[in-house]
Tab-separated table of C-alpha atoms and ligand atoms in Angstrom:
chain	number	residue	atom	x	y	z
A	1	UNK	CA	1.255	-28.999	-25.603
A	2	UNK	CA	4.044	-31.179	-26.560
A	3	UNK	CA	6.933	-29.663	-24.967
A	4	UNK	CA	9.616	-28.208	-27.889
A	5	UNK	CA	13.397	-30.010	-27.916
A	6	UNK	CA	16.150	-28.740	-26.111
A	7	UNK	CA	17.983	-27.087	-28.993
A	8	UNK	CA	15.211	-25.636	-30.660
A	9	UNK	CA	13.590	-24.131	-27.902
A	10	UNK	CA	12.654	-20.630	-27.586
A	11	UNK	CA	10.755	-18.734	-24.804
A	12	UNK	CA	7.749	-16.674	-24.650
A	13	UNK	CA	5.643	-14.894	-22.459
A	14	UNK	CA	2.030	-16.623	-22.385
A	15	UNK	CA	0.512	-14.480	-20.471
A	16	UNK	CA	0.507	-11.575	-17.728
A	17	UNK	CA	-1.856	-10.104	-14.656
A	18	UNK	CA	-1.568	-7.242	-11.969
A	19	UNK	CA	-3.420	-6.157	-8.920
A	20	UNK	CA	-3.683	-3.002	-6.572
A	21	UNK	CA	-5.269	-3.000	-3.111
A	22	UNK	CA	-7.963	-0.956	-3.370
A	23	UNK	CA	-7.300	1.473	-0.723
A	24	UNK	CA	-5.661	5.233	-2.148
A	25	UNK	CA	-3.164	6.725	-0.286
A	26	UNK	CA	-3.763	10.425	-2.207
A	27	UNK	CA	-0.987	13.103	-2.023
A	28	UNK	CA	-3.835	15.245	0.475
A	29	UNK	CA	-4.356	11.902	2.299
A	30	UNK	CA	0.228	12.769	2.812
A	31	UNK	CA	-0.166	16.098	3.469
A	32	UNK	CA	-2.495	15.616	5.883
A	33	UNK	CA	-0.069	13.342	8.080
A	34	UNK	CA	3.416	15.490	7.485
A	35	UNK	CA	4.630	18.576	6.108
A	36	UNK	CA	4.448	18.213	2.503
A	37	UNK	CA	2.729	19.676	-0.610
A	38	UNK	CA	0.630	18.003	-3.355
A	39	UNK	CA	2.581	20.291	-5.776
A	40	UNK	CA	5.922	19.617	-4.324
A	41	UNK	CA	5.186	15.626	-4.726
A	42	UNK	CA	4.273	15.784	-8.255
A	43	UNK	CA	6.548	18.095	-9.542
A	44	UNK	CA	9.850	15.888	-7.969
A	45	UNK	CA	8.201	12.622	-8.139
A	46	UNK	CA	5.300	12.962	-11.055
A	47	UNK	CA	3.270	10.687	-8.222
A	48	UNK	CA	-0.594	11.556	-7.455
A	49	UNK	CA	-1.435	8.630	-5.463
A	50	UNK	CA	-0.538	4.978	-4.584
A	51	UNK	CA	-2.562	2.136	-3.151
A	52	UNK	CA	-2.246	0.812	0.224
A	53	UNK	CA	-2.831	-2.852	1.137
A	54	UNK	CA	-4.859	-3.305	4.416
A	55	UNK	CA	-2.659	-5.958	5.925
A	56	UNK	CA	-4.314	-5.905	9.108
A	57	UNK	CA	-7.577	-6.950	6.886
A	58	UNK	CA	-5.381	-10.077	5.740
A	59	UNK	CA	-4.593	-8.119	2.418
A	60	UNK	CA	-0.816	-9.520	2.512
A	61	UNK	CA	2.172	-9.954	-0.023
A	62	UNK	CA	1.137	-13.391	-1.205
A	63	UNK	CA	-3.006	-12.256	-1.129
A	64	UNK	CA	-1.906	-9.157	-4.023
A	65	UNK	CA	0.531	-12.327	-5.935
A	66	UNK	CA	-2.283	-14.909	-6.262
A	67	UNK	CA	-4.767	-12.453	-7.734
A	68	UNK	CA	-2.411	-11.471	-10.362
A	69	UNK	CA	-1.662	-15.274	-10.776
A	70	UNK	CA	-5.284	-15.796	-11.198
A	71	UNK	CA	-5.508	-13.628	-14.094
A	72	UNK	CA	-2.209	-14.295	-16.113
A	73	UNK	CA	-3.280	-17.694	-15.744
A	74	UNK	CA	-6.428	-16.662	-17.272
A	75	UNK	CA	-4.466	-15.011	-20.199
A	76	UNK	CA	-2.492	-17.820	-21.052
A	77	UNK	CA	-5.230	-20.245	-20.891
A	78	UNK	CA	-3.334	-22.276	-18.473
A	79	UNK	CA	-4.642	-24.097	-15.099
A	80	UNK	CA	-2.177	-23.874	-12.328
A	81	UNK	CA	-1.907	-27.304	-12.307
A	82	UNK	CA	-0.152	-26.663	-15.789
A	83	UNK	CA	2.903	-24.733	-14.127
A	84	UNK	CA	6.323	-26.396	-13.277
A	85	UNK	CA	7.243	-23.813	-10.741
A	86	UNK	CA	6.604	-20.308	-9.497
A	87	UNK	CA	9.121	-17.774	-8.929
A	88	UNK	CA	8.187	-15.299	-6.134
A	89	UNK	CA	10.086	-11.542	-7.045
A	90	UNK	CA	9.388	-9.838	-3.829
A	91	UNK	CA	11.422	-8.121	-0.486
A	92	UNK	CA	8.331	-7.639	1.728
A	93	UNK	CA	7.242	-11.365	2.334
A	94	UNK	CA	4.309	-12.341	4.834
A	95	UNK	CA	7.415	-14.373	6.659
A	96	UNK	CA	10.856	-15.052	6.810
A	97	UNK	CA	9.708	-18.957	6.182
A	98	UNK	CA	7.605	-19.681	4.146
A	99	UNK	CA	8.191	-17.925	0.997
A	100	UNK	CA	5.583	-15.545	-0.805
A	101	UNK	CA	6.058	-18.343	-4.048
A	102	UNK	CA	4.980	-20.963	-1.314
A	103	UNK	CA	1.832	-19.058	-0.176
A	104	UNK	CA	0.766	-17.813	-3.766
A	105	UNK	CA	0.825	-21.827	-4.657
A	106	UNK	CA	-1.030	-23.247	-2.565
A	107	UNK	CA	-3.753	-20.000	-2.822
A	108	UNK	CA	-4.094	-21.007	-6.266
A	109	UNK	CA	-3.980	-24.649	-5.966
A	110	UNK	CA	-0.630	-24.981	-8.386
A	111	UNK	CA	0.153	-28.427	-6.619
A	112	UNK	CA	2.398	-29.658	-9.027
A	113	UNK	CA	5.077	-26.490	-9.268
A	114	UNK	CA	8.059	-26.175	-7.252
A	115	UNK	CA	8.550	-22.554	-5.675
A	116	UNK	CA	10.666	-20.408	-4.369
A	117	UNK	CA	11.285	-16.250	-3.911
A	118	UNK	CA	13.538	-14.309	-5.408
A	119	UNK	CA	14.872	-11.345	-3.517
A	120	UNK	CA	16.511	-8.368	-5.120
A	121	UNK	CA	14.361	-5.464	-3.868
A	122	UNK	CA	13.283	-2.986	-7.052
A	123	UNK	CA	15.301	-5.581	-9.433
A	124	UNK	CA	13.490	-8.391	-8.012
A	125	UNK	CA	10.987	-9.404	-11.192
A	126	UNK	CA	13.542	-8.806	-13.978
A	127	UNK	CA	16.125	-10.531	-12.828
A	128	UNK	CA	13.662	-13.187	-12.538
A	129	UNK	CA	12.689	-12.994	-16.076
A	130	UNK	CA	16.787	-13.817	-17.012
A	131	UNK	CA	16.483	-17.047	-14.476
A	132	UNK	CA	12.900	-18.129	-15.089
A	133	UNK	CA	13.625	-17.599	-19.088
A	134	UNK	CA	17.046	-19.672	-18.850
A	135	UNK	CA	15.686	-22.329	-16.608
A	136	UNK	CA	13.186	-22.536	-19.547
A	137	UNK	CA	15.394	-21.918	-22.475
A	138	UNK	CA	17.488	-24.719	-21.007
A	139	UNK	CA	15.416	-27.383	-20.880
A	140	UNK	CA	14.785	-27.871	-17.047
A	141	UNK	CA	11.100	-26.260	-17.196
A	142	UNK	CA	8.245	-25.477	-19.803
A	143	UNK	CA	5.944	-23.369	-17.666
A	144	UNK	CA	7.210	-20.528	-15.094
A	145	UNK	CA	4.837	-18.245	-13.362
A	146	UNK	CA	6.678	-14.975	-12.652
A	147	UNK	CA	5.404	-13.026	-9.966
A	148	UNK	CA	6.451	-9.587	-9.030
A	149	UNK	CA	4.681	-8.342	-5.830
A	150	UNK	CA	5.345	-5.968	-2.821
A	151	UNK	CA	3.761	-3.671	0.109
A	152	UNK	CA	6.291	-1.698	1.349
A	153	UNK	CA	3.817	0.557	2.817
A	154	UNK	CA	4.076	-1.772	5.884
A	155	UNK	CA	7.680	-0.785	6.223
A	156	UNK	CA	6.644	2.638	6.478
A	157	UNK	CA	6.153	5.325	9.651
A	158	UNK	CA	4.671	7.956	8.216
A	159	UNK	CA	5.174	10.274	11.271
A	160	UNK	CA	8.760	9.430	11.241
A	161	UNK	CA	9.980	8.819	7.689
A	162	UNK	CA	11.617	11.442	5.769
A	163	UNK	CA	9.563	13.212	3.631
A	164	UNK	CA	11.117	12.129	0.510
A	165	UNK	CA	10.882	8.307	1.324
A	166	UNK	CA	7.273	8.579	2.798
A	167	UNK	CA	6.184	9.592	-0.265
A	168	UNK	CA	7.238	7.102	-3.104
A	169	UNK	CA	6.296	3.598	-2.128
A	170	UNK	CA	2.942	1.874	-2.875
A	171	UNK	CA	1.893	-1.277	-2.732
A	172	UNK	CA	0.958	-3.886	-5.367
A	173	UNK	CA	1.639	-7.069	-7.397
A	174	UNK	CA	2.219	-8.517	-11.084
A	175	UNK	CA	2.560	-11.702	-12.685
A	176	UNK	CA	3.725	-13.125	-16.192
A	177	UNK	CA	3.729	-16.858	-17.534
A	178	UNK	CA	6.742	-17.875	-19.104
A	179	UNK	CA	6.676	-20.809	-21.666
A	180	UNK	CA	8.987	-22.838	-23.774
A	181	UNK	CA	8.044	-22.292	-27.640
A	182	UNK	CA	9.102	-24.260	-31.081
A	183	UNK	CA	10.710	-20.509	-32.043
A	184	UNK	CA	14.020	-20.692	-30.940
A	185	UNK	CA	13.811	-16.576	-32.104
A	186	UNK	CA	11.999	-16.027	-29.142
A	187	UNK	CA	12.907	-14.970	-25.793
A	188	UNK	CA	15.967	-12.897	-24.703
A	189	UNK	CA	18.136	-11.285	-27.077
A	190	UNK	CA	20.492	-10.041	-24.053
A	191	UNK	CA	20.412	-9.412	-20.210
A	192	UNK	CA	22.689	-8.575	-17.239
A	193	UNK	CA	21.910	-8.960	-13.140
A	194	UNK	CA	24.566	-5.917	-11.775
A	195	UNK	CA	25.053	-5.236	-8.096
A	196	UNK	CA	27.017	-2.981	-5.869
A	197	UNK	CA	27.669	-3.999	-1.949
A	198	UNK	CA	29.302	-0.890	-0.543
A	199	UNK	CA	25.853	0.579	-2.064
A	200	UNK	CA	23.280	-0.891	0.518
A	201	UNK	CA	23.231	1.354	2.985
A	202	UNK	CA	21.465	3.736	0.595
A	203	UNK	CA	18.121	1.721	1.012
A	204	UNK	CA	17.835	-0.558	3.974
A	205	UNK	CA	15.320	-2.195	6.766
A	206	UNK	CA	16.793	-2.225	9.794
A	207	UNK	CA	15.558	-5.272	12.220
A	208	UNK	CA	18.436	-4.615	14.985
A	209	UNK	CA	20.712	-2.120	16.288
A	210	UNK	CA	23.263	-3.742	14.738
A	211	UNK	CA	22.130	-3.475	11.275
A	212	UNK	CA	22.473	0.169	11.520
A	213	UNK	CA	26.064	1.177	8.975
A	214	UNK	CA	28.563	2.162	10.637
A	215	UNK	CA	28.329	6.480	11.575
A	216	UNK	CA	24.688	6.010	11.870
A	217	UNK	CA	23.482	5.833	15.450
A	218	UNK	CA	21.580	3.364	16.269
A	219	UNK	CA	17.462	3.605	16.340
A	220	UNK	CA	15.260	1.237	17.740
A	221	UNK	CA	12.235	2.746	16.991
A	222	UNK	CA	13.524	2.918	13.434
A	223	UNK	CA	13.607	-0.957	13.294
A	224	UNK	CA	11.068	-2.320	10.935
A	225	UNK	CA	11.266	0.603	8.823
A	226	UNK	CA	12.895	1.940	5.445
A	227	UNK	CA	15.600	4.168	5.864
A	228	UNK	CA	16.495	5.832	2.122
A	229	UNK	CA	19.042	8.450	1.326
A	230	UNK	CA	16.672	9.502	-1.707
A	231	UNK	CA	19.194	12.003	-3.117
A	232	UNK	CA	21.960	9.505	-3.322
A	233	UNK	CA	19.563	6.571	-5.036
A	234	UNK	CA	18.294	9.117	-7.229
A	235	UNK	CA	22.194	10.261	-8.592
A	236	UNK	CA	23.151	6.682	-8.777
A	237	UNK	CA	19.571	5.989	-10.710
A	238	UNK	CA	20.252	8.481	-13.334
A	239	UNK	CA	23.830	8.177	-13.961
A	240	UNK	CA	23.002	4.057	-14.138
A	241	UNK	CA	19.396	3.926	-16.296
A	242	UNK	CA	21.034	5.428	-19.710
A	243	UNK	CA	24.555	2.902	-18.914
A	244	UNK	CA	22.700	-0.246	-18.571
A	245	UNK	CA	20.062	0.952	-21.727
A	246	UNK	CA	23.046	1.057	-23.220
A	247	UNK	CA	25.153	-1.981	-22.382
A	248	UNK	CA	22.236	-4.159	-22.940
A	249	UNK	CA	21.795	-2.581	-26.721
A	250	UNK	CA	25.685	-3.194	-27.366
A	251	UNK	CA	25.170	-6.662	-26.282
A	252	UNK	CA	22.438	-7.060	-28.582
A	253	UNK	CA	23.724	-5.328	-31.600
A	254	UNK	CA	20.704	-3.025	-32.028
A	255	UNK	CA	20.472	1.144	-31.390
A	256	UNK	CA	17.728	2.772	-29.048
A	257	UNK	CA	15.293	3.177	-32.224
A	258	UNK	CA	15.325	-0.880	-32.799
A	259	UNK	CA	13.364	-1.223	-29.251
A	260	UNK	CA	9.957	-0.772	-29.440
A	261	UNK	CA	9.200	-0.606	-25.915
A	262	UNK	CA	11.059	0.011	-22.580
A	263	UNK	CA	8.977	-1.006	-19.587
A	264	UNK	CA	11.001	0.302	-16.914
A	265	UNK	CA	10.725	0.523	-12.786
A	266	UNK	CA	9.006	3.102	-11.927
A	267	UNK	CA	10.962	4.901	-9.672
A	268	UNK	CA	10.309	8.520	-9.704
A	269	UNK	CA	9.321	9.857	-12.991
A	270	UNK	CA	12.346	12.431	-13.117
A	271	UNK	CA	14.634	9.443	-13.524
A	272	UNK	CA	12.379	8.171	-16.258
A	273	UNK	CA	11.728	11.075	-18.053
A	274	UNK	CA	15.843	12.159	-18.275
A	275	UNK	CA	16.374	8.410	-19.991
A	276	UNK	CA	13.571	9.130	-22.175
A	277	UNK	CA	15.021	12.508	-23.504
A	278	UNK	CA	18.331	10.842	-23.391
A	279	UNK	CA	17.908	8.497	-25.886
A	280	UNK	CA	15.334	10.781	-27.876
A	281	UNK	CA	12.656	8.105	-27.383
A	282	UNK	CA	8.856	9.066	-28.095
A	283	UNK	CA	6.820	8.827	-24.985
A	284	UNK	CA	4.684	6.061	-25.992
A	285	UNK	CA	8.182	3.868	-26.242
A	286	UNK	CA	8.758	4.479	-22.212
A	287	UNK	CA	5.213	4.110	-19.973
A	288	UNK	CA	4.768	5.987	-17.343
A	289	UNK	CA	2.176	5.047	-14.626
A	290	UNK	CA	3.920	5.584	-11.642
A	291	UNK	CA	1.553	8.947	-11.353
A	292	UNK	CA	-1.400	6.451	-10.295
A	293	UNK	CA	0.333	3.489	-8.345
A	294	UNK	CA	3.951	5.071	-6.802
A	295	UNK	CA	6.384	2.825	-6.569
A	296	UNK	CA	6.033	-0.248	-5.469
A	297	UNK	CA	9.037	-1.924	-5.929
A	298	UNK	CA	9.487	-5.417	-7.008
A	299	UNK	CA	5.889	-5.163	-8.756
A	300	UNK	CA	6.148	-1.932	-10.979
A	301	UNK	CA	7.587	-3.838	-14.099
A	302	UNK	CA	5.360	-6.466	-14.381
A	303	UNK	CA	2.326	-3.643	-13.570
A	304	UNK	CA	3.643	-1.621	-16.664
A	305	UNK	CA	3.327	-5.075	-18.555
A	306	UNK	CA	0.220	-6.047	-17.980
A	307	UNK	CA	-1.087	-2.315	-18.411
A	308	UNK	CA	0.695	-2.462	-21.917
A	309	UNK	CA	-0.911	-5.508	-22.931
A	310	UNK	CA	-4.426	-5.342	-21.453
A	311	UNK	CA	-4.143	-1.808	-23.694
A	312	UNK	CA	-3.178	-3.594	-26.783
A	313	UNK	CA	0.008	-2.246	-26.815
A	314	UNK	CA	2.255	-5.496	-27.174
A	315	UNK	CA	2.702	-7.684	-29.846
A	316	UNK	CA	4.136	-10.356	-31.113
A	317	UNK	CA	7.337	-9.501	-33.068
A	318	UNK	CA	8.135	-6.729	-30.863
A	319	UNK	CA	11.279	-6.033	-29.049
A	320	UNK	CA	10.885	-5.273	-25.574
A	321	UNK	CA	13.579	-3.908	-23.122
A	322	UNK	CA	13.014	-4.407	-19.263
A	323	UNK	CA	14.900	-2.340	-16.782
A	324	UNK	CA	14.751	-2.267	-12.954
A	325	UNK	CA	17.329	-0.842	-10.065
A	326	UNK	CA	16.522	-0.483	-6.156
A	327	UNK	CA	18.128	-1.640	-2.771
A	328	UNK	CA	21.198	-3.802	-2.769
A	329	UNK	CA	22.181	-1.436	-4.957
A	330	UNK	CA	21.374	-3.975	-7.407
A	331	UNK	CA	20.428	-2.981	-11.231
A	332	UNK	CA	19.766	-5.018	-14.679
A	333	UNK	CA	18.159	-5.898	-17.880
A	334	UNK	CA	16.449	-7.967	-20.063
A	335	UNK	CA	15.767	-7.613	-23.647
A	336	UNK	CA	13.037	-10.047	-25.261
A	337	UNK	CA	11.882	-10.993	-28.781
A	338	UNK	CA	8.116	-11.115	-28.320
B	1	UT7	O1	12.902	2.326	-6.180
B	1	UT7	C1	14.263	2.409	-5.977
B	1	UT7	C2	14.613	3.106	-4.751
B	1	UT7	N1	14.269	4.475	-4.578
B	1	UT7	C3	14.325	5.482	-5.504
B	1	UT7	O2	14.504	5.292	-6.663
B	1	UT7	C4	14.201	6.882	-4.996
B	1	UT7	C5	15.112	7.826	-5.736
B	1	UT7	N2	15.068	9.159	-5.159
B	1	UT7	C6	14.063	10.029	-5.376
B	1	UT7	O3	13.112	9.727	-6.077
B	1	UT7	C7	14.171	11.423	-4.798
B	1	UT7	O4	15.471	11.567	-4.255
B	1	UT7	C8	13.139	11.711	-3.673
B	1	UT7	C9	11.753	11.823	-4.283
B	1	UT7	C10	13.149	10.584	-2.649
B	1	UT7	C11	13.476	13.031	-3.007
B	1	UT7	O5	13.536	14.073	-3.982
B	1	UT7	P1	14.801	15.030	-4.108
B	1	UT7	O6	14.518	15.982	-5.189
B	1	UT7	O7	16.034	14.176	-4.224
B	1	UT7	O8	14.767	15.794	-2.727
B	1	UT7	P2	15.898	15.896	-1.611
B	1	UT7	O9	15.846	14.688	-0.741
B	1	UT7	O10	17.213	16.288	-2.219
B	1	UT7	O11	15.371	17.145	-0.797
B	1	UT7	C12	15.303	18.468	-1.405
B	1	UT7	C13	14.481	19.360	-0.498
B	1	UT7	C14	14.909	19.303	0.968
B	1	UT7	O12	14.717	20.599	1.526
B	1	UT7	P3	15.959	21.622	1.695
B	1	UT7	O13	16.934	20.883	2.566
B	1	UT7	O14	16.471	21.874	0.316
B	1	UT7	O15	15.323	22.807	2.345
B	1	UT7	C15	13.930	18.357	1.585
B	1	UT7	O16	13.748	18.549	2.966
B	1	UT7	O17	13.117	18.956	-0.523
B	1	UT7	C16	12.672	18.688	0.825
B	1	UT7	N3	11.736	17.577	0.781
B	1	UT7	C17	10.408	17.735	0.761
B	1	UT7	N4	9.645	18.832	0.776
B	1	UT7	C18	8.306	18.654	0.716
B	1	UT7	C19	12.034	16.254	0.729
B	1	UT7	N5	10.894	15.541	0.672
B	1	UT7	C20	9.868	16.441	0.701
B	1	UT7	C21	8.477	16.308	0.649
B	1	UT7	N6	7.744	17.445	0.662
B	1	UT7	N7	7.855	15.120	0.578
């Protein structure tokens, strides 16, 4: 392809993939390691069961990435030699050094791209859609591979978690190829990266005693692992989802009805469902799969993509709204013209 002009370039996305470890982690498979209920699960969470990567079998961060590079690659008709640079959205890399992006490129033999990760937990892969998309938009890059990928399940203790943070987080990993296009119509229409400080202490891995927030006593043998105040996420999570739906449709001149689909993080599908009713969207505008996969962080968006369009379900022309919040607190948007 002969790569559009600066001021006439627009940005679309080529192509997308996903990929979940193979192993279930069931709501029995929970209640047979703490007290909890099948029904209690699904009726707070709307979660059946999540996959668990066997990282001990080498199944790591950067193992789930690649696969779902493989096949967005496959989508866009695009050899990895073809990409200018990979973006890694993830907050559960193999190592501190070297990146996930790193790993994933060299896995897939992407020689050419420069890489790098992207860390901004649950709102890891769409704020990486507003940098990949302006790096392109600008000029700087043609071809961006976008991956979002996590397994948080490695951060978990299941005999020592609460309940109600045992219970969300699965593991998994998406991918989507951004390119420049001769449209400039195409791309985003409007976007916003939002984060709170004082807010962090309501999701957090501890790796010292000292990382503990001040009031909470210290626990070594809670180092390594996710500490969550679920209740205080899940206020911030509703009161936040219908604000930022609606700051990004003021920004972009258009009402809830002009969007024709919302792929959103899938958090807990209370949170999901509230926003739906909210706005009086249909429920084939919001997807919902976070009954079969859980959470799993930096990777539910671009799973709810891929599902969307490997069901036939996106097109071009459409308007798309992505939405994501998690740890930091950290929350945003991006709005596309397919
Ligand atoms: O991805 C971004 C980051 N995370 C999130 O978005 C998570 C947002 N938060 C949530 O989804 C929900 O807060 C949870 C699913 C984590 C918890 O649900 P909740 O309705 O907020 O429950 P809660 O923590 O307020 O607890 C209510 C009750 C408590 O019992 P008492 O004190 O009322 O007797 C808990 O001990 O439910 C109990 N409980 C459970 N019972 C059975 C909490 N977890 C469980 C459980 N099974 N797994």
């Amino acid at each position: 392809m002969t790569a559009p002009g600066r001021a006439s370039r627009g940005v679309r996305i080529a192509g997308t993939g996903s990929y979940l470890p193979e192993q279930r982690l069931t709501n029995a498979d929970l209640v047979a390691m703490m007290d909890t209920t099948d029904e209690w699960i699904v009726q707070r969470t709307g979660i059946r069961e999540r996959r668990r990567a066997r990282i001990d079998q080498g199944e790591s961060v950067s193992v789930l990435a690649a696969h779902a590079l493989r096949q967005a690659l496959d989508a866009a008709h695009l050899r990895p030699d073809d990409l200018d640079l990979i973006i890694g959205a993830t907050m559960t890399p193999e190592m501190e050094c070297p990146t996930c992006a790193c790993l994933v490129a060299e896995a897939v033999g992407a020689s050419r791209a420069g890489a790098f990760d992207l860390n901004a937990a649950c709102s890891g892969f769409v704020f990486g859609l507003n940098v990949a998309h302006d790096l392109i938009r600008g000029g700087a890059y043609n071809t961006i591979a976008l991956l979002g990928a996590d397994t948080l399940t490695r951060h978990m203790n299941y005999s020592t978690a609460g309940r109600g943070t045992a219970i969300i987080f699965g593991d998994g990993a998406g991918a989507a190829i951004l390119r420049a296009t001769d449209d400039p119509a195409l791309g985003i229409l409007a976007q916003s990266i939002h984060a709170s400080g004082p807010g962090w202490k309501d999701i957090y891995i501890p790796h010292r005693p000292t990382d503990f927030p001040s009031g909470t006593p210290p626990d070594a043998n809670a180092c390594g692992y996710v500490s969550m105040n679920g209740s205080s996420v899940f206020k911030f999570a509703v009161g936040t989802f219908p604000k930022l739906i609606e700051e990004t449709l003021h920004k972009a001149n258009l009402g809830p009805a002009d969007i024709d689909l919302y792929i959103c993080h899938q958090s807990n599908a209370r949170i999901l469902t509230a926003a739906r009713e909210k706005f009086g969207l249909p429920e084939s505008k919001l997807h919902i799969n976070i009954d079969r996969v859980g959470n799993t962080v930096g990777a539910s968006v671009p799973i709810c993509l891929d599902e969307l369009v490997r069901d036939g379900r996106v097109h071009p022309g459409m308007k798309v709204m992505f939405l994501a919040f998690g740890g930091g607190l950290t929350w945003g948007s991006s709005l596309w013209q397919l």
